[in-house]
Amino acid sequence: MRVGLHALGIGDGARPEIVRAVAHAAEAQGFSRLWAGEHVVLVDTPASRYPYSDDGRIAVPADADWLDPLLALSFAAAVTDEIGLATGVLLLPEHNPVVVAKQAATLDVLSAGRVTLGVGIGWSADEFTALGVPFAGRGRRTEEYLAAMRTLWREDVATFEGEFTRFRKVRVNPRPVRDRRIPVVMGGNGEAALRRAATLADGWYGFNLSAAEAVERVAVLAGHCAERNRPMDDLVVAVALTDATPDLLPELARAGVTELVVVEAPPATPDEATRWVAGLAGRWLAPAGSQAAASGS
């Protein structure tokens, strides 16, 4: 069981000295990945319900600093050598897929192949309106954009004709360093997200679930994989839990979870942030290591 840390990009975690301290400490302590999420726009009075809380409201204040995840992870890449870097998640239908393909490949090259691209369809109609992108059809748009990006990464001279994007005989360099591809995990807890993870992605990222909900969702994901004769072992299965405790790690591993993502907000000074990461490592990484040793993995 790997353990990732989702702590960069928001509030104090958006300050360069805190990003540097957390990234350094997370790599030194043995966290598997640094995760960073995205919202381009927040509004004071949202029209859309936030799907990951009981009250339908996002916990982040609308006036909080929130870094672009690819830029934040580029900064983290520059001060680390080995730790993985993951968007959790980038709201793909809000962006031009040719630009995202370029940006993600650039980060992959600069980080020597450490990038995982977590993508989601988005939930905020206010955000789509501000960006001038239709809210309706965002699921289809996400699927098409992913196909277009993979075409750009794979082909020397790429052509793509879709409902939402099209290009002909273009070159987009650099290329991702691992066989011209970047692993993609699909975010979202609903049925459509699980289906997309099984059919289109290299993994799934479940967010703000209870442990029981996560186990149930992984079982649904396994069913989608079985229908398509796809081994679950092909997939990264990462979850961020509302009730996570170290003693849950064996149960999650048996259910098919491969990475627990610890979602926390860092403290306000670099020294405190370094000690804070060490404390998280003492809580989470020792149990994960003991579990791996016991299973022989």
XYZ file of N, CA, C and O in Angstrom, residues 1-120:
480
model
N 0.843 -1.190 0.000
C 0.000 0.000 0.000
C 0.883 1.246 0.000
O 1.669 1.469 0.914
N 0.765 2.032 -1.057
C 1.478 3.307 -1.104
C 0.649 4.367 -0.385
O -0.571 4.256 -0.285
N 1.317 5.407 0.066
C 0.635 6.516 0.734
C 1.089 7.811 0.072
O 2.295 8.117 0.030
N 0.137 8.544 -0.490
C 0.410 9.834 -1.099
C -0.038 10.959 -0.197
O -0.762 10.747 0.780
N 0.371 12.169 -0.526
C 0.046 13.343 0.281
C -0.557 14.429 -0.606
O 0.084 14.895 -1.555
N -1.787 14.807 -0.280
C -2.496 15.874 -0.996
C -2.498 17.092 -0.064
O -3.361 17.227 0.793
N -1.491 17.954 -0.236
C -1.336 19.065 0.697
C -0.891 20.356 0.035
O -0.729 21.364 0.715
N -0.689 20.349 -1.271
C -0.114 21.500 -1.955
C -1.176 22.291 -2.706
O -2.126 21.742 -3.245
N -0.963 23.614 -2.731
C -1.709 24.439 -3.671
C -2.779 25.339 -3.120
O -3.231 26.239 -3.826
N -3.194 25.142 -1.860
C -4.308 25.915 -1.317
C -3.882 26.583 -0.019
O -3.231 25.957 0.829
N -4.278 27.854 0.172
C -4.006 28.550 1.425
C -2.520 28.630 1.704
O -1.722 29.037 0.854
N -2.116 28.230 2.926
C -0.683 28.210 3.244
C 0.078 27.280 2.304
O 1.261 27.516 2.008
N -0.577 26.245 1.819
C 0.051 25.314 0.882
C 0.270 25.888 -0.496
O 0.824 25.211 -1.372
N -0.139 27.129 -0.716
C 0.109 27.810 -1.988
C 1.341 28.709 -1.927
O 1.730 29.280 -2.951
N 1.944 28.837 -0.754
C 3.117 29.713 -0.617
C 4.379 28.956 -1.007
O 4.549 27.793 -0.647
N 5.286 29.579 -1.752
C 6.435 28.847 -2.289
C 7.294 28.194 -1.223
O 7.779 27.076 -1.404
N 7.495 28.872 -0.088
C 8.339 28.284 0.943
C 7.696 27.049 1.572
O 8.398 26.115 2.001
N 6.360 27.003 1.595
C 5.662 25.835 2.151
C 5.643 24.703 1.123
O 5.831 23.536 1.467
N 5.428 25.037 -0.155
C 5.504 24.002 -1.195
C 6.878 23.346 -1.160
O 7.003 22.112 -1.211
N 7.923 24.153 -1.061
C 9.285 23.617 -1.035
C 9.499 22.722 0.189
O 10.009 21.601 0.064
N 9.097 23.197 1.349
C 9.315 22.426 2.577
C 8.532 21.127 2.568
O 9.057 20.063 2.927
N 7.262 21.171 2.160
C 6.442 19.968 2.132
C 6.978 18.973 1.107
O 7.055 17.763 1.370
N 7.352 19.465 -0.066
C 7.866 18.569 -1.107
C 9.158 17.898 -0.658
O 9.328 16.673 -0.800
N 10.091 18.675 -0.101
C 11.343 18.108 0.411
C 11.061 17.042 1.458
O 11.605 15.925 1.408
N 10.230 17.391 2.424
C 9.991 16.481 3.540
C 9.230 15.240 3.097
O 9.529 14.125 3.552
N 8.252 15.402 2.211
C 7.474 14.247 1.752
C 8.362 13.253 1.017
O 8.223 12.035 1.182
N 9.286 13.757 0.203
C 10.209 12.858 -0.483
C 11.149 12.180 0.514
O 11.372 10.966 0.450
N 11.682 12.946 1.457
C 12.616 12.379 2.429
C 11.944 11.331 3.309
O 12.571 10.332 3.693
N 10.670 11.527 3.607
C 9.962 10.618 4.512
C 9.417 9.385 3.796
O 9.025 8.420 4.443
N 9.351 9.405 2.461
C 8.927 8.220 1.732
C 7.501 8.205 1.234
O 6.988 7.134 0.865
N 6.834 9.356 1.181
C 5.514 9.396 0.555
C 5.654 9.078 -0.934
O 6.649 9.431 -1.574
N 4.652 8.415 -1.486
C 4.762 7.952 -2.866
C 4.524 9.052 -3.882
O 5.154 9.062 -4.947
N 3.601 9.964 -3.572
C 3.222 10.984 -4.551
C 2.780 12.243 -3.835
O 2.220 12.191 -2.745
N 3.004 13.367 -4.493
C 2.414 14.642 -4.105
C 1.237 14.918 -5.036
O 1.391 14.885 -6.262
N 0.072 15.174 -4.454
C -1.143 15.435 -5.221
C -1.531 16.897 -5.087
O -1.377 17.509 -4.022
N -2.072 17.470 -6.158
C -2.568 18.841 -6.143
C -3.821 18.918 -7.007
O -3.834 18.418 -8.132
N -4.868 19.532 -6.473
C -6.139 19.647 -7.189
C -6.301 20.990 -7.870
O -5.412 21.841 -7.844
N -7.468 21.182 -8.462
C -7.688 22.372 -9.282
C -9.083 22.947 -9.112
O -10.074 22.215 -9.064
N -9.127 24.255 -8.999
C -10.275 25.060 -9.404
C -9.723 26.357 -9.970
O -8.940 27.047 -9.320
N -10.101 26.683 -11.189
C -9.702 27.955 -11.788
C -10.488 29.089 -11.146
O -9.968 30.174 -10.900
N -11.763 28.820 -10.839
C -12.693 29.828 -10.341
C -13.439 29.283 -9.128
O -13.886 28.135 -9.137
N -13.553 30.087 -8.088
C -14.507 29.865 -7.007
C -15.411 31.095 -6.922
O -15.012 32.192 -7.307
N -16.616 30.893 -6.420
C -17.548 32.018 -6.291
C -18.081 32.057 -4.861
O -18.131 31.036 -4.174
N -18.482 33.242 -4.437
C -18.949 33.409 -3.059
C -20.266 32.696 -2.803
O -20.495 32.165 -1.715
N -21.133 32.688 -3.793
C -22.440 32.035 -3.641
C -22.632 31.076 -4.807
O -23.204 31.430 -5.846
N -22.155 29.847 -4.672
C -22.199 28.919 -5.807
C -23.617 28.448 -6.111
O -24.437 28.231 -5.212
N -23.888 28.300 -7.400
C -25.181 27.762 -7.824
C -25.169 26.241 -7.821
O -26.227 25.612 -7.706
N -23.993 25.641 -7.950
C -23.873 24.193 -8.047
C -23.588 23.588 -6.676
O -22.890 24.184 -5.845
N -24.095 22.403 -6.467
C -23.851 21.670 -5.233
C -22.517 20.937 -5.325
O -22.241 20.237 -6.302
N -21.677 21.084 -4.315
C -20.415 20.362 -4.238
C -20.713 18.894 -3.905
O -21.380 18.603 -2.898
N -20.273 17.951 -4.726
C -20.711 16.570 -4.557
C -19.942 15.773 -3.515
O -20.277 14.611 -3.269
N -18.931 16.365 -2.881
C -18.075 15.603 -1.981
C -18.234 15.980 -0.515
O -17.347 15.715 0.300
N -19.354 16.603 -0.164
C -19.640 16.902 1.237
C -21.137 16.752 1.481
O -21.950 16.872 0.555
N -21.500 16.505 2.719
C -22.907 16.301 3.052
C -23.734 17.566 2.884
O -24.911 17.506 2.513
N -23.125 18.729 3.140
C -23.884 19.980 3.041
C -23.817 20.606 1.651
O -24.418 21.661 1.412
N -23.093 19.973 0.716
C -23.046 20.477 -0.645
C -22.183 21.702 -0.847
O -22.265 22.352 -1.891
N -21.317 22.008 0.131
C -20.459 23.183 0.015
C -19.005 22.762 0.134
O -18.642 21.943 0.983
N -18.157 23.345 -0.685
C -16.733 23.071 -0.623
C -16.154 23.761 0.604
O -16.559 24.872 0.970
N -15.191 23.087 1.257
C -14.635 23.618 2.501
C -13.669 24.769 2.271
O -13.386 25.526 3.198
N -13.149 24.920 1.073
C -12.172 25.973 0.790
C -12.889 27.306 0.609
O -13.819 27.410 -0.217
N -12.501 28.353 1.350
C -13.138 29.661 1.155
C -12.906 30.182 -0.261
O -11.855 29.937 -0.868
N -13.874 30.928 -0.767
C -13.785 31.429 -2.132
C -12.614 32.393 -2.318
O -12.109 32.551 -3.439
N -12.162 33.032 -1.237
C -11.064 34.006 -1.370
C -9.692 33.397 -1.073
O -8.695 34.120 -0.999
N -9.612 32.091 -0.929
C -8.332 31.442 -0.651
C -7.464 31.396 -1.905
O -7.969 31.270 -3.028
N -6.160 31.474 -1.721
C -5.242 31.237 -2.834
C -5.340 29.769 -3.253
O -5.368 28.866 -2.416
N -5.370 29.542 -4.566
C -5.433 28.175 -5.093
C -4.566 28.133 -6.356
O -4.919 28.715 -7.379
N -3.436 27.464 -6.275
C -2.491 27.431 -7.385
C -2.980 26.525 -8.507
O -3.663 25.532 -8.268
N -2.576 26.843 -9.728
C -2.743 25.922 -10.844
C -1.945 24.655 -10.525
O -0.763 24.734 -10.169
N -2.539 23.470 -10.642
C -1.836 22.260 -10.187
C -0.603 21.906 -11.003
O 0.398 21.438 -10.439
N -0.635 22.107 -12.314
C 0.533 21.765 -13.115
C 1.700 22.701 -12.814
O 2.863 22.274 -12.775
N 1.403 23.968 -12.568
C 2.467 24.899 -12.197
C 2.988 24.608 -10.793
O 4.198 24.642 -10.544
N 2.078 24.315 -9.855
C 2.511 23.984 -8.495
C 3.380 22.732 -8.490
O 4.414 22.671 -7.809
N 2.995 21.734 -9.261
C 3.771 20.493 -9.309
C 5.094 20.694 -10.053
O 6.070 19.998 -9.772
N 5.135 21.635 -10.986
C 6.409 21.964 -11.632
C 7.391 22.534 -10.611
O 8.583 22.197 -10.605
N 6.898 23.390 -9.737
C 7.740 23.935 -8.670
C 8.209 22.810 -7.756
O 9.394 22.724 -7.401
N 7.289 21.908 -7.385
C 7.658 20.779 -6.529
C 8.659 19.864 -7.221
O 9.580 19.330 -6.587
N 8.498 19.669 -8.524
C 9.440 18.823 -9.276
C 10.848 19.392 -9.228
O 11.835 18.646 -9.166
N 10.945 20.718 -9.260
C 12.262 21.355 -9.307
C 13.027 21.210 -8.004
O 14.257 21.347 -7.990
N 12.336 20.936 -6.893
C 13.012 20.836 -5.593
C 13.037 19.394 -5.079
O 13.375 19.152 -3.925
N 12.671 18.421 -5.930
C 12.698 17.005 -5.564
C 13.341 16.211 -6.694
O 13.569 16.734 -7.788
N 13.567 14.921 -6.422
C 14.219 14.072 -7.417
C 13.432 12.821 -7.777
O 13.560 12.325 -8.894
N 12.646 12.282 -6.843
C 12.061 10.966 -7.056
C 10.567 10.875 -6.795
O 9.891 10.024 -7.381
N 10.017 11.666 -5.933
C 8.624 11.504 -5.539
C 7.702 11.728 -6.734
O 7.956 12.583 -7.594
N 6.624 10.931 -6.808
C 5.652 11.093 -7.879
C 4.870 12.383 -7.751
O 4.760 12.978 -6.668
N 4.305 12.830 -8.873
C 3.556 14.087 -8.950
C 2.225 13.805 -9.635
O 2.207 13.262 -10.744
N 1.119 14.178 -8.991
C -0.194 13.825 -9.533
C -1.166 14.980 -9.386
O -1.235 15.620 -8.330
N -1.921 15.242 -10.450
C -3.035 16.178 -10.339
C -4.224 15.407 -9.783
O -4.545 14.323 -10.238
N -4.872 16.002 -8.799
C -5.968 15.277 -8.155
C -7.116 16.200 -7.752
O -7.254 16.474 -6.580
N -7.927 16.648 -8.742
C -7.799 16.355 -10.155
C -7.752 17.639 -10.974
O -8.165 18.689 -10.497
N -7.267 17.515 -12.217
C -7.358 18.577 -13.205
C -8.691 18.433 -13.932
O -9.065 17.335 -14.333
N -9.393 19.546 -14.068
C -10.749 19.516 -14.645
C -10.638 19.640 -16.163
O -10.741 20.708 -16.752
N -10.444 18.507 -16.791
C -10.023 18.468 -18.181
C -10.968 19.185 -19.143
O -10.490 19.883 -20.044
N -12.300 19.064 -19.038
C -13.139 19.701 -20.050
C -13.123 21.224 -20.002
O -13.642 21.867 -20.920
N -12.523 21.800 -18.969
C -12.419 23.256 -18.898
C -11.257 23.798 -19.737
O -11.141 25.013 -19.891
N -10.412 22.918 -20.262
C -9.164 23.347 -20.886
C -9.083 22.903 -22.345
O -9.713 21.930 -22.750
N -8.240 23.595 -23.089
C -7.905 23.152 -24.438
C -7.016 21.908 -24.336
O -5.950 21.961 -23.713
N -7.405 20.784 -24.933
C -6.641 19.550 -24.745
C -5.254 19.584 -25.379
O -4.344 18.890 -24.911
N -5.080 20.379 -26.429
C -3.751 20.492 -27.044
C -2.800 21.187 -26.073
O -1.646 20.774 -25.900
N -3.287 22.215 -25.398
C -2.464 22.921 -24.418
C -2.163 22.018 -23.225
O -1.019 21.958 -22.751
N -3.167 21.292 -22.722
C -2.933 20.398 -21.580
C -1.939 19.302 -21.953
O -1.054 18.944 -21.158
N -2.058 18.756 -23.161
C -1.103 17.732 -23.601
C 0.317 18.281 -23.582
O 1.260 17.606 -23.146
N 0.487 19.497 -24.042
C 1.804 20.145 -24.053
C 2.313 20.373 -22.631
O 3.474 20.075 -22.307
N 1.456 20.917 -21.769
C 1.864 21.230 -20.403
C 2.212 19.966 -19.615
O 3.225 19.927 -18.905
N 1.365 18.946 -19.727
C 1.610 17.715 -18.978
C 2.879 17.021 -19.450
O 3.665 16.518 -18.641
N 3.102 17.003 -20.759
C 4.322 16.392 -21.284
C 5.556 17.181 -20.869
O 6.613 16.603 -20.574
N 5.432 18.501 -20.837
C 6.541 19.334 -20.380
C 6.914 19.000 -18.946
O 8.093 18.804 -18.609
N 5.914 18.920 -18.063
C 6.171 18.564 -16.673
C 6.745 17.159 -16.565
O 7.648 16.906 -15.761
N 6.260 16.240 -17.392
C 6.774 14.872 -17.352
C 8.254 14.838 -17.730
O 9.053 14.141 -17.096
N 8.635 15.597 -18.749
C 10.039 15.656 -19.153
C 10.891 16.305 -18.063
O 11.954 15.789 -17.687
N 10.438 17.421 -17.530
C 11.216 18.134 -16.518
C 11.351 17.339 -15.224
O 12.320 17.528 -14.475
N 10.397 16.459 -14.945
C 10.441 15.650 -13.722
C 10.987 14.252 -13.966
O 10.959 13.415 -13.061
N 11.462 13.972 -15.186
C 12.007 12.653 -15.540
C 10.960 11.555 -15.382
O 11.237 10.488 -14.839
N 9.741 11.844 -15.862
C 8.724 10.807 -15.941
C 7.992 10.516 -14.647
O 7.560 9.382 -14.420
N 7.785 11.538 -13.823
C 7.148 11.307 -12.520
C 5.665 11.665 -12.487
O 5.025 11.592 -11.424
N 5.067 12.026 -13.612
C 3.722 12.608 -13.619
C 2.635 11.543 -13.768
O 2.748 10.634 -14.590
N 1.591 11.685 -12.959
C 0.310 11.014 -13.165
C -0.731 12.106 -13.339
O -0.800 13.041 -12.528
N -1.517 12.006 -14.394
C -2.522 13.029 -14.675
C -3.877 12.530 -14.179
O -4.498 11.669 -14.796
N -4.306 13.073 -13.046
C -5.654 12.806 -12.564
C -6.605 13.812 -13.174
O -6.345 15.021 -13.141
N -7.690 13.335 -13.767
C -8.639 14.228 -14.445
C -10.056 13.960 -13.951
O -10.381 12.862 -13.510
N -10.873 14.988 -14.024
C -12.282 14.874 -13.686
C -13.100 15.743 -14.603
O -12.559 16.581 -15.335
